[in-house]
Coordinates of C-alpha atoms and ligand atoms in Angstrom, one line a residue:
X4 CA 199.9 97.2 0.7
X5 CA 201.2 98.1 -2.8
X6 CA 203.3 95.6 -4.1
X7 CA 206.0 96.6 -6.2
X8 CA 205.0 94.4 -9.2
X9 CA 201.5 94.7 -9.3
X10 CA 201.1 96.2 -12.6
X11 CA 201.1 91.9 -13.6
X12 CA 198.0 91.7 -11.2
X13 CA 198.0 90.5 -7.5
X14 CA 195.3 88.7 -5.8
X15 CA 193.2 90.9 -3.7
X16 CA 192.9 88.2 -0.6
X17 CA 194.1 85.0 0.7
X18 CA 190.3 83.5 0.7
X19 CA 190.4 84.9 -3.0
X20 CA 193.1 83.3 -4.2
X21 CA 192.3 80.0 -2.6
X22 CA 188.8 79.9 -4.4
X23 CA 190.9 80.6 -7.6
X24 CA 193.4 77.9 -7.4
X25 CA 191.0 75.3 -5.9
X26 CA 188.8 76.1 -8.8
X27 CA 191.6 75.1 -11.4
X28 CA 192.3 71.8 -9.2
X29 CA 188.4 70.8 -9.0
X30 CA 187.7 70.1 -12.7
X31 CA 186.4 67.0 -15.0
X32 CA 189.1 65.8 -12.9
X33 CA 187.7 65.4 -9.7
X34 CA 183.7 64.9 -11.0
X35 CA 184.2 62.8 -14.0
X36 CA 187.2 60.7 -13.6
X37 CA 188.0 60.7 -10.0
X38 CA 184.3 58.3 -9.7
X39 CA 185.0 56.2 -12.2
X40 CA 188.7 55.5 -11.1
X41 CA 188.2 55.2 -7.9
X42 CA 185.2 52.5 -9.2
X43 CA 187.6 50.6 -10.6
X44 CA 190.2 50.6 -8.3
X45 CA 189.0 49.0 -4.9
X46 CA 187.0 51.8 -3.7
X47 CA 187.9 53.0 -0.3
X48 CA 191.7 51.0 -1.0
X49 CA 192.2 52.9 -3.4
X50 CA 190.8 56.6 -2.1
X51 CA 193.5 55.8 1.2
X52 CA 196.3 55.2 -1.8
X53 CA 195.4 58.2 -3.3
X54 CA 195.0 60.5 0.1
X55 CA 198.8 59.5 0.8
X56 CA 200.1 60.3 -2.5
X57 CA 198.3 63.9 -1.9
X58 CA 199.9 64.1 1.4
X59 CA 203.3 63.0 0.4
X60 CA 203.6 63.7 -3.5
X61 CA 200.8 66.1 -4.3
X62 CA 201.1 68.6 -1.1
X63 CA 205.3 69.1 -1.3
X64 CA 205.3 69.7 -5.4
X65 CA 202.6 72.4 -4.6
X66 CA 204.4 74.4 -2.4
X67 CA 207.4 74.1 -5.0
X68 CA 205.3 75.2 -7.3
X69 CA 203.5 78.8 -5.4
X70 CA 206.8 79.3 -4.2
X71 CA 208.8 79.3 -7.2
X72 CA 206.2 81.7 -8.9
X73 CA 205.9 84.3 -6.2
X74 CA 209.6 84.1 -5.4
X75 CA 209.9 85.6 -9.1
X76 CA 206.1 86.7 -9.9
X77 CA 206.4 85.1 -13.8
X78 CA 205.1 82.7 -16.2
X79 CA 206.5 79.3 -15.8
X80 CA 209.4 80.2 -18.7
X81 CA 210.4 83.6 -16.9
X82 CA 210.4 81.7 -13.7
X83 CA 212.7 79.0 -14.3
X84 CA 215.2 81.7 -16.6
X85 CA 215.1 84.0 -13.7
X86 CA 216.6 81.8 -11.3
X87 CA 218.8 80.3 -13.4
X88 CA 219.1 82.4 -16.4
X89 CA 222.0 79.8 -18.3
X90 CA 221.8 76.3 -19.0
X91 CA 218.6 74.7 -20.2
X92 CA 216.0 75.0 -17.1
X93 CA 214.5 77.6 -18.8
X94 CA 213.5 74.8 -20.9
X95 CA 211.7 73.0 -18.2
X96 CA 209.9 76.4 -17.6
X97 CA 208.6 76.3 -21.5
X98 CA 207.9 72.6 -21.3
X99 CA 204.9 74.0 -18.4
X100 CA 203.5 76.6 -20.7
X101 CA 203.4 74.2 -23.5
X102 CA 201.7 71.5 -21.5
X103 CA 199.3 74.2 -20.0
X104 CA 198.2 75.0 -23.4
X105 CA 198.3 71.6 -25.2
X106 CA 195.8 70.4 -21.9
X107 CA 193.6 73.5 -22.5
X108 CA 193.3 72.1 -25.9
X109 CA 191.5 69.0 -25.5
X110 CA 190.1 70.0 -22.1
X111 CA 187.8 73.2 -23.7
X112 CA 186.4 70.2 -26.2
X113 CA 185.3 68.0 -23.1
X114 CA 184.4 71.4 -20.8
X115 CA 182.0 72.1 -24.4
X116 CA 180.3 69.0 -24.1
X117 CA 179.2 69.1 -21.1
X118 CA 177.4 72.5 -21.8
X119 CA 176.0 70.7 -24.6
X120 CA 174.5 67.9 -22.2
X121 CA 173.2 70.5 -20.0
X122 CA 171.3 71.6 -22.5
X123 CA 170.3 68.1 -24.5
X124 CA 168.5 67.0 -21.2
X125 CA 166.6 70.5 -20.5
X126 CA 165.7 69.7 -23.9
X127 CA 163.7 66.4 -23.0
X128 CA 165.8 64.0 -25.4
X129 CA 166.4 61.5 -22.8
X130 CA 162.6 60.9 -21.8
X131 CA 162.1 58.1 -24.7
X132 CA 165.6 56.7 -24.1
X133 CA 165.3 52.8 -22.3
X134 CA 168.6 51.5 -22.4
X135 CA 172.5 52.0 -23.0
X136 CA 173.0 51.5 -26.2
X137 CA 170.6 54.6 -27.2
X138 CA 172.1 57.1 -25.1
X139 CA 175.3 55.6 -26.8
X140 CA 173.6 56.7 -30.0
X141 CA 173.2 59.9 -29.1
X142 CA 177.1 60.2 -27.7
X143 CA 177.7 59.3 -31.0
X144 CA 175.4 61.4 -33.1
X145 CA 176.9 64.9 -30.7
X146 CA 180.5 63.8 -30.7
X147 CA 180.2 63.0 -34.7
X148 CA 179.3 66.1 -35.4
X149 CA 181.8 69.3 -35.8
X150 CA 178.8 71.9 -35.5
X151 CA 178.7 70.5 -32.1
X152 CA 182.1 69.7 -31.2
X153 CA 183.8 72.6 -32.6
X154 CA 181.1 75.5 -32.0
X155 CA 181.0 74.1 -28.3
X156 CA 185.0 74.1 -27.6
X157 CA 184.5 77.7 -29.3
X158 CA 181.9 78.7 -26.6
X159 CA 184.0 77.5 -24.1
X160 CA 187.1 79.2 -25.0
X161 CA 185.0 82.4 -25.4
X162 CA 183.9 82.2 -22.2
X163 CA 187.2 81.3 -20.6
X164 CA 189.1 84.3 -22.6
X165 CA 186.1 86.9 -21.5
X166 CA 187.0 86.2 -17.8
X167 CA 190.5 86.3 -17.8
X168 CA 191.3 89.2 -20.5
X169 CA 189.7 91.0 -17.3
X170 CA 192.9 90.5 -15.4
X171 CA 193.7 88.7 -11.8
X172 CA 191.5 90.3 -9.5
X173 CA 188.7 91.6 -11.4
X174 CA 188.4 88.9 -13.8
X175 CA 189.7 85.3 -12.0
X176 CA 189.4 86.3 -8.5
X177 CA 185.8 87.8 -9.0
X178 CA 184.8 85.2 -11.0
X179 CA 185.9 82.5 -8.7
X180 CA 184.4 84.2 -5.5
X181 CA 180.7 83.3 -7.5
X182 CA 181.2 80.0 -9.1
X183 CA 183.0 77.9 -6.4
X184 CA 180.3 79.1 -3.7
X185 CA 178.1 77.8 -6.2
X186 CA 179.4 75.0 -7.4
X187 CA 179.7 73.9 -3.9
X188 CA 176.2 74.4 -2.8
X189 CA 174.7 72.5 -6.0
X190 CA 177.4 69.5 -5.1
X191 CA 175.8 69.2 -1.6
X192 CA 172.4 69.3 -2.8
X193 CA 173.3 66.6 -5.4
X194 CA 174.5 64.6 -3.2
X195 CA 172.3 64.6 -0.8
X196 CA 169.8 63.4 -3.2
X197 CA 171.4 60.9 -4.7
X198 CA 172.5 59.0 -1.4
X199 CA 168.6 59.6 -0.4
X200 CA 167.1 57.7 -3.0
X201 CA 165.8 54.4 -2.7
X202 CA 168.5 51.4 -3.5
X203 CA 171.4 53.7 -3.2
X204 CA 173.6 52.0 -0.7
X205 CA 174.4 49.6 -2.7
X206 CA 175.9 52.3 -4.8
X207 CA 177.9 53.3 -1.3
X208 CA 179.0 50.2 -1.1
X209 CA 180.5 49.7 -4.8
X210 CA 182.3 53.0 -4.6
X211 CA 184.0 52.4 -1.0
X212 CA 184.1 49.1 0.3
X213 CA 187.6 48.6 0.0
X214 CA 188.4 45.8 -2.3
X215 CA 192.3 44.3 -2.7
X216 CA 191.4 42.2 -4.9
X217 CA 191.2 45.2 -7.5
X218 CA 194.8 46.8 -6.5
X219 CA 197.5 46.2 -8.5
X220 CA 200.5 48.1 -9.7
X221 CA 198.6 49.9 -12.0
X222 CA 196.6 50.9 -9.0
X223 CA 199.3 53.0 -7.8
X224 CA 200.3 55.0 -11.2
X225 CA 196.7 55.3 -11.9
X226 CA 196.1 56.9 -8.2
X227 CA 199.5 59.1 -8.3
X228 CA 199.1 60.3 -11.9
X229 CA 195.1 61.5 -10.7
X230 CA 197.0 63.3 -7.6
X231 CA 199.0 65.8 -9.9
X232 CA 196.5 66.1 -12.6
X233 CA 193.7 66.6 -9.8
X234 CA 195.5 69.4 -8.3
X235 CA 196.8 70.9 -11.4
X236 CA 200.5 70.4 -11.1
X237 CA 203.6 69.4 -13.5
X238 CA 201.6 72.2 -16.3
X239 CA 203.1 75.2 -14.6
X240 CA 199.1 76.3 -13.7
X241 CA 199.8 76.4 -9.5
X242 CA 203.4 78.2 -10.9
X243 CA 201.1 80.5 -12.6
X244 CA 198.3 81.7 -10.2
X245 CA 201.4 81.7 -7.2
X246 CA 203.2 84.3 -9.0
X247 CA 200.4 86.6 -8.5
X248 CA 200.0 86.0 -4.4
X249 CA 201.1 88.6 -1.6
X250 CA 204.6 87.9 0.1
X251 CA 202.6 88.2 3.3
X252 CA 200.7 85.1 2.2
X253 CA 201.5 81.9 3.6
X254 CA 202.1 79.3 1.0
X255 CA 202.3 76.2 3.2
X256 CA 198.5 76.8 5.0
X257 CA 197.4 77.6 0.8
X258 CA 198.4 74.4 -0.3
X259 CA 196.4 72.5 2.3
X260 CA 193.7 74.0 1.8
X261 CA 193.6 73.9 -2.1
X262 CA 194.5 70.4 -1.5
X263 CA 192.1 69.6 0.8
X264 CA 189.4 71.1 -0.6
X265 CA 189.8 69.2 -4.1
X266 CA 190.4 66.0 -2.3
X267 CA 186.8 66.5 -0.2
X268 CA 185.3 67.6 -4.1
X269 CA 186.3 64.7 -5.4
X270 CA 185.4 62.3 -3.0
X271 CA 181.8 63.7 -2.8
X272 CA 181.6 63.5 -6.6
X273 CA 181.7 60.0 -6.2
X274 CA 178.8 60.1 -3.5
X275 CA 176.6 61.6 -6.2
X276 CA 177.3 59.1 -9.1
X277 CA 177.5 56.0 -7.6
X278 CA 174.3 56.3 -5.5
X279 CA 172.4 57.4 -7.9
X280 CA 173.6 55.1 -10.6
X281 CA 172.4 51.8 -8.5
X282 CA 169.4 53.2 -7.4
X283 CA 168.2 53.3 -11.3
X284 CA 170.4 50.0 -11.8
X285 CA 173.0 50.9 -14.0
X286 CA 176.3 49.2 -14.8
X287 CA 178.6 50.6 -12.5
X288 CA 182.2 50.3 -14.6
X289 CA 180.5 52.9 -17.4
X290 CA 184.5 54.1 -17.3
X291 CA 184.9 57.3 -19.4
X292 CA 181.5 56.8 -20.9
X293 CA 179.6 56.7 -17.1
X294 CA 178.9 60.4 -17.4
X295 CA 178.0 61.3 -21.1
X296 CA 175.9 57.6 -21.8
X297 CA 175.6 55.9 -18.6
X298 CA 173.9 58.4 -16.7
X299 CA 171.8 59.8 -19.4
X300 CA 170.4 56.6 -20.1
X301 CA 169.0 56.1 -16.1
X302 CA 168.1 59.9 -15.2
X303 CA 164.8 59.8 -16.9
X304 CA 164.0 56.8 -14.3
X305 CA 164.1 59.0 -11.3
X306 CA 161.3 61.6 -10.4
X307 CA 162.9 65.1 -11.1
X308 CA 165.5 63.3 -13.0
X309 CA 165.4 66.4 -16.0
X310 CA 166.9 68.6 -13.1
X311 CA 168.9 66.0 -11.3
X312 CA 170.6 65.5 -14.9
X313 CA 171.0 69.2 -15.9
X314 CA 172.1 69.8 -12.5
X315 CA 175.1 67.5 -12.8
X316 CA 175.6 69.2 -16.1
X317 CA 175.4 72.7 -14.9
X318 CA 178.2 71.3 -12.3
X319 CA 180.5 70.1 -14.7
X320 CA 180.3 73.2 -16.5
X321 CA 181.5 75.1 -13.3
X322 CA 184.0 73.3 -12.3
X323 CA 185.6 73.2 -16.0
X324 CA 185.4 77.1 -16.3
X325 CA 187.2 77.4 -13.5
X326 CA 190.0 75.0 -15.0
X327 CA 190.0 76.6 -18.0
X328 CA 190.7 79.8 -16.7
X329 CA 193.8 78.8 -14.8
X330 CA 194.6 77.1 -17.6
X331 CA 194.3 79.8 -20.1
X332 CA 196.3 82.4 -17.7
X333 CA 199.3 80.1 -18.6
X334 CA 200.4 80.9 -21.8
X335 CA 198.7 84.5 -20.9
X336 CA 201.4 85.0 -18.8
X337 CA 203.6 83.8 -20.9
X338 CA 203.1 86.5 -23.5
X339 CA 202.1 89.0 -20.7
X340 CA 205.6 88.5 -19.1
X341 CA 207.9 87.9 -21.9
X342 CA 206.8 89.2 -25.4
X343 CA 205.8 92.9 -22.9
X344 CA 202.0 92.4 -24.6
X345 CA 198.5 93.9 -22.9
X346 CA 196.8 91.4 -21.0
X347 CA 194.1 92.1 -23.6
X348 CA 196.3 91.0 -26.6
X349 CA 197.7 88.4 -24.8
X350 CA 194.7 87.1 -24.2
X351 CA 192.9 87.4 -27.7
X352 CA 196.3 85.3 -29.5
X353 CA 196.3 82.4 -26.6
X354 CA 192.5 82.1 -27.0
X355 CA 193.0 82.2 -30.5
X356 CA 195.7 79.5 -31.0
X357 CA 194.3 77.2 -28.1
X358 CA 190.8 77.1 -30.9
X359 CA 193.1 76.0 -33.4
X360 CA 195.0 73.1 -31.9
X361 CA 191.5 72.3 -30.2
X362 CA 189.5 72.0 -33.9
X363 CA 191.6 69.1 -34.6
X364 CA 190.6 67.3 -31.0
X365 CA 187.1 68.2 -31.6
X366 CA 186.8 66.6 -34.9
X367 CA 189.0 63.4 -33.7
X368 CA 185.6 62.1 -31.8
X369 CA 183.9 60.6 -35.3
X370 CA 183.6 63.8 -37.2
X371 CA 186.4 63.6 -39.3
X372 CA 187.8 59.8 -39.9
X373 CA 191.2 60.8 -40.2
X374 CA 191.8 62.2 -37.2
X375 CA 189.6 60.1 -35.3
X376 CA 191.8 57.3 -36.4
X377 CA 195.5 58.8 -37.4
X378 CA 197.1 57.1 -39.6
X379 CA 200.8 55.2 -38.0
X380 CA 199.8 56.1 -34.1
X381 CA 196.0 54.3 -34.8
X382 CA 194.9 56.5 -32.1
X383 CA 192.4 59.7 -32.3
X384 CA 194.3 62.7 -32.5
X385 CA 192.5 64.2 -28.7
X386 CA 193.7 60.5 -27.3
X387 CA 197.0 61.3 -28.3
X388 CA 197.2 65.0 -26.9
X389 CA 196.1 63.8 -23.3
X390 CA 198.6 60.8 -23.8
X391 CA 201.7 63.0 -24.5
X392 CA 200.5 66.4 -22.4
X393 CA 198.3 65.2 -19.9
X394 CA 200.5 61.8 -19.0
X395 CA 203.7 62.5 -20.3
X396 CA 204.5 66.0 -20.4
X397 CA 203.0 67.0 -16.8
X398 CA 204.5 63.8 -14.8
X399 CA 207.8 64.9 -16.7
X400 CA 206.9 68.5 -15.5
X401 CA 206.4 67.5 -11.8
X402 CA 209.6 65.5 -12.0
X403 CA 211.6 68.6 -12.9
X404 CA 209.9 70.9 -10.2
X405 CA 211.2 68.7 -7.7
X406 CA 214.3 68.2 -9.2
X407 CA 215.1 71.8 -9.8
X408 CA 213.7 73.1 -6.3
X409 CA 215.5 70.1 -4.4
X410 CA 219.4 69.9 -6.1
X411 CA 219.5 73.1 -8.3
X412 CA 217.6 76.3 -7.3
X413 CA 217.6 75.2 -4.1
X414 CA 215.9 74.5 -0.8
X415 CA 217.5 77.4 1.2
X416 CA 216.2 80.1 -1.2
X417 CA 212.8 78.9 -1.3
X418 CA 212.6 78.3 2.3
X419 CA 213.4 81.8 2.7
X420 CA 210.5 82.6 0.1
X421 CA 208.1 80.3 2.1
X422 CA 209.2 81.8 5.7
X423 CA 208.6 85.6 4.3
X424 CA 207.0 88.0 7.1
X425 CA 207.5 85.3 9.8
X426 CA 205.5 82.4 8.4
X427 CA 207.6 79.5 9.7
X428 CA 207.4 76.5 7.7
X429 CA 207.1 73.6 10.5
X430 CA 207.5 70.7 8.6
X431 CA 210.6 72.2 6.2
X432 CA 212.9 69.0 7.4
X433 CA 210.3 66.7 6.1
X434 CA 209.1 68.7 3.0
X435 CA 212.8 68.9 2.0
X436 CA 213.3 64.8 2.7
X437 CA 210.0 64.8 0.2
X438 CA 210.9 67.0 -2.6
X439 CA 214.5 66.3 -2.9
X440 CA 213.8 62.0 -2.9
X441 CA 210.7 61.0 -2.3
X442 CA 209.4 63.4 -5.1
X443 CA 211.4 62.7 -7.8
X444 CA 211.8 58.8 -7.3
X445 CA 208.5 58.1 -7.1
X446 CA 207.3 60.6 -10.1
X447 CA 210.0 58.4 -12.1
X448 CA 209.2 55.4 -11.5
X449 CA 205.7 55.9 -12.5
X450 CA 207.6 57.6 -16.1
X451 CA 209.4 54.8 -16.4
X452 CA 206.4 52.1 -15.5
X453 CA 204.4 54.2 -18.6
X454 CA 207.7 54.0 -20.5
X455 CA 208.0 50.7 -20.6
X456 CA 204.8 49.0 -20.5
X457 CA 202.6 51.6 -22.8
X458 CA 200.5 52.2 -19.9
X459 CA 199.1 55.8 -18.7
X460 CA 196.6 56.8 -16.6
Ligands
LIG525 N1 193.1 69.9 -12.2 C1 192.3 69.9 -13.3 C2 191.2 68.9 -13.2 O1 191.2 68.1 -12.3 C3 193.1 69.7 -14.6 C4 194.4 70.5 -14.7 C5 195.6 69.8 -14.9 C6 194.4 71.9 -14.7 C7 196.8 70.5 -15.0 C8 195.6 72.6 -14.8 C9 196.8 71.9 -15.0 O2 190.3 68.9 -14.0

C-alpha cells in the first residue's frame, strides 16, 4: 500500500525494519561493553538485573519512542513540535537530535578503530607480542596517532554516509538485510569456538556464576543506563527509524523483538570473550581495554588465533555500521524534515559536521595533549562527550519520553497509534502503570544518583 507520506521513505517490511533497528541496538554496546560490565558486576546477578530493567524500563520507552515517530513520521524535533507545537517540548525533541549526533561523534572514532584492528592482526603484528603491557604499546602507538585516529573515524563516516544518502529502503533496509544475517552467523561461529577450546569453562564460570558479593548500588545504574544505551533509546534513534514504519505494523510485537534480539547478542558476546580469554589465561577485569589490549595480547596463543582475532574485528565492525547508520539518519532527518533539503544534501552536511566534532575526539586519545587532557575539566575531550551525551543527555532524553508520552501528549492518543488496523495492545494497563511511574522515577533516580555522586556508567 502507498502511504501517503512516503516521499520521507517507508520501510519495505516488518522483518526489514526489525533487522534495521536491531542493527542500531546491537553495537560496541552489546560486544564490547556489555562483557566487560557484566564481568564486573556479578555475572549471571547482574545479566537477571539487567533483563528486568529491559522488560520493565527498556521495552515500555521503546514503544513510546516507535510510536511517537510513526504517529507523526518526523525527526525527533518535528515530532515533539507536532504534537505540541507551543511550549518548550519541541525542545526535548532537539535535545534527541543533538544527542544522536554528539554520540555519532565519538562512536565513528571507536567504530574506526576497530577497522583498524581488523586489519593490524591480518597484518601479523601480534605474533611477536608475549604479554599485556606490549599490546598496551601498541594501543598506544594507534590511538596516539591522528593519521590513524582521524583517517579511520573518516572511513567510517564515509561508509555510514554512503549507505544512508541511499534512502530508507534501498540504503538502510538493504543494507541491514546483509549485515545482520552476517553478523549473526560469524557471532555463532565465534562462539562456538571459543566455549570449545580447552580451559574455557572457567571463563563460563567468571562471566555467569552469579556473584552478590559484586552488586551494589552502582550495580543497578550501571545495568539500567547499559539498557537504554543498548537499545538505543533517550537519542531520538528508535524515534527516528519508527517514523518511517507502516501503520499496519505492530509496534508492541517490534519492540520485543528488537529487544530481544539485542539482549540474546549481547549475552552471547560475552560467551565469546570470556571463554576464550581464560583458555589463553588472561586477566579477566581488562575493563574498556579487554578488547583493544587484552585480547590482542592472548590471540596469537591459540591455533587459528590470526582469524579468531580478525574475526572478532570484522564483528565489531558490523555491528558499529549498523549503529552508525541509525545514528547518522538522526540529524538526516532532522534536516530532511525541517530545513525541506534532498536526502542527498542532508546527508553530505550531517556527515560533514559529525567529522568535525569527531576530529577533536579522535585526537583526545594521546595525539594532541590538550585535548587528551583539557585544561579545567582534567578529562579527554571523547571522555567528556560520552559523559555529557551518552550519560547525561540520553538518560535525560528517556526521562522526557516517558514524561511527555505519560502526563502531556498522552496515553490515549498513542494507544490509538499502537492499536491502528486492529493490533490490540494487551498489556496497555501495565505499559501505561510503567511509562507514566515506573519510567520516569526510576530514570531519575539514576540522574540524580550520577548528579550527586559524579558517577556514570
Ligand atoms: N545501541 C548502540 C550500541 O549498543 C548505541 C546507541 C545509543 C545507538 C543511542 C543509538 C542511540 O552500541
Amino acid at each position: 500500500m502507498i502511504e501517503p507520506e512516503n516521499k520521507r521513505g517507508l520501510w519495505t517490511s516488518k522483518i526489514g525494519f526489525i533487522f534495521a533497528a536491531a542493527g542500531s541496538a546491537i553495537g560496541l554496546g552489546n560486544i564490547w561493553r556489555f562483557p566487560y560490565v557484566t564481568g564486573e558486576n556479578g555475572g549471571a546477578t547482574f545479566v537477571f538485573i539487567y533483563v528486568f530493567f529491559i522488560l520493565i524500563i527498556g521495552l515500555p520507552i521503546m514503544i513510546s519512542e516507535l510510536t511517537i515517530g510513526r504517529k507523526t513520521r518526523r525527526n525527533p524535533f518535528g515530532a515533539f513540535r507536532m504534537l505540541k507545537p507551543k511550549g518548550y517540548w519541541k525542545l526535548a525533541g532537539g535535545l534527541g537530535v543533538l544527542t544522536g549526533t554528539l554520540i555519532l561523534s565519538f562512536y565513528s572514532v571507536i567504530a574506526g578503530f576497530t577497522i583498524g584492528y581488523f586489519f593490524l592482526i591480518l597484518s601479523g603484528k601480534f605474533r611477536s607480542i608475549h604479554d599485556v603491557s606490549q599490546s598496551a604499546g601498541i594501543f598506544e602507538n594507534f590511538s596516539g596517532n591522528p593519521v590513524n585516529t582521524i583517517g579511520l573515524s573518516v572511513l567510517f563516516i564515509l561508509l555510514t554516509g554512503l549507505i544512508v544518502i541511499k534512502g530508507i529502503s534501498k540504503g538502510i533496509e538493504k543494507w541491514s538485510k546483509i549485515f545482520m544475517p552476517l553478523l549473526l552467523v560469524l557471532l555463532i561461529l565465534l562462539v562456538f569456538r571459543s566455549v570449545t577450546l580447552e580451559g574455557s569453562l572457567k571463563g563460563l564460570e567468571f562471566y555467569l556464576k552469579p556473584d552478590l558479593s559484586k552488586v551494589s548500588v552502582s550495580t543497578f545504574i550501571q545495568a539500567l543506563g547499559q539498557a537504554l544505551f543498548s537499545l538505543s533509546l533517550g537519542g531520538g534513534g528508535m524515534m527516528t527509524y519508527g517514523s518511517y514504519l507502516s501503520k499496519k505494523d505492530n509496534l508492541v510485537s517490534s519492540a520485543g523483538y528488537i529487544a530481544g534480539f539485542d539482549t540474546l547478542i549481547a549475552i552471547l558476546a560475552g560467551l565469546i570473550i570470556f571463554p576464550a580469554l581464560f583458555a589463553m589465561g588472561g586477566d579477566p577485569e581488562g575493563g574498556p581495554g579487554l578488547i583493544f589490549v587484552t585480547l590482542p595480547s592472548l590471540i596469537m596463543k591459540m591455533p587459528g588465533g590470526i582469524i579468531f582475532g580478525a574475526s572478532i574485528f570484522l564483528l565489531l565492525t558490523l555491528a558499529a555500521l549498523t549503529t552508525t547508520i541509525s545514528l547518522l539518519e538522526i540529524p538526516v532527518a532532522y534536516l530532511v524534515d525541517e530545513k525541506g533539503w534532498s536526502r542527498k544534501k542532508a546527508t553530505v552536511l550531517a556527515s560533514l559536521i559529525v567529522f568535525l566534532l569527531a576530529t577533536p575526539s579522535a585526537l583526545s586519545l594521546g595525539a594532541s595533549p590538550w585535548f587528551s587532557n583539557m585544561p579545567f575539566l582534567k578529562i579527554g575531550f571523547m571522555d567528556f562527550i560520552v559523559i555529557v551525551f551518552a550519560n547525561y543527555a540520553l538518560v535525560t532524553g528517556a526521562f522526557l519520553i516517558a514524561v511527555f508520552v505519560g502526563f502531556s501528549w498522552g496515553i490515549k492518543p498513542a494507544l490509538e497509534e499502537i492499536e491502528l488496523f486492529g493490533n490490540l495492545f494487551r498489556y496497555k494497563k501495565s505499559w501505561t502503570l510503567l511509562v507514566r511511574y515506573i519510567c520516569p522515577l526510576a530514570i531519575l533516580s539514576i540522574l540524580g544518583y550520577m548528579i550527586f555522586t559524579g558517577n556514570y556508567f
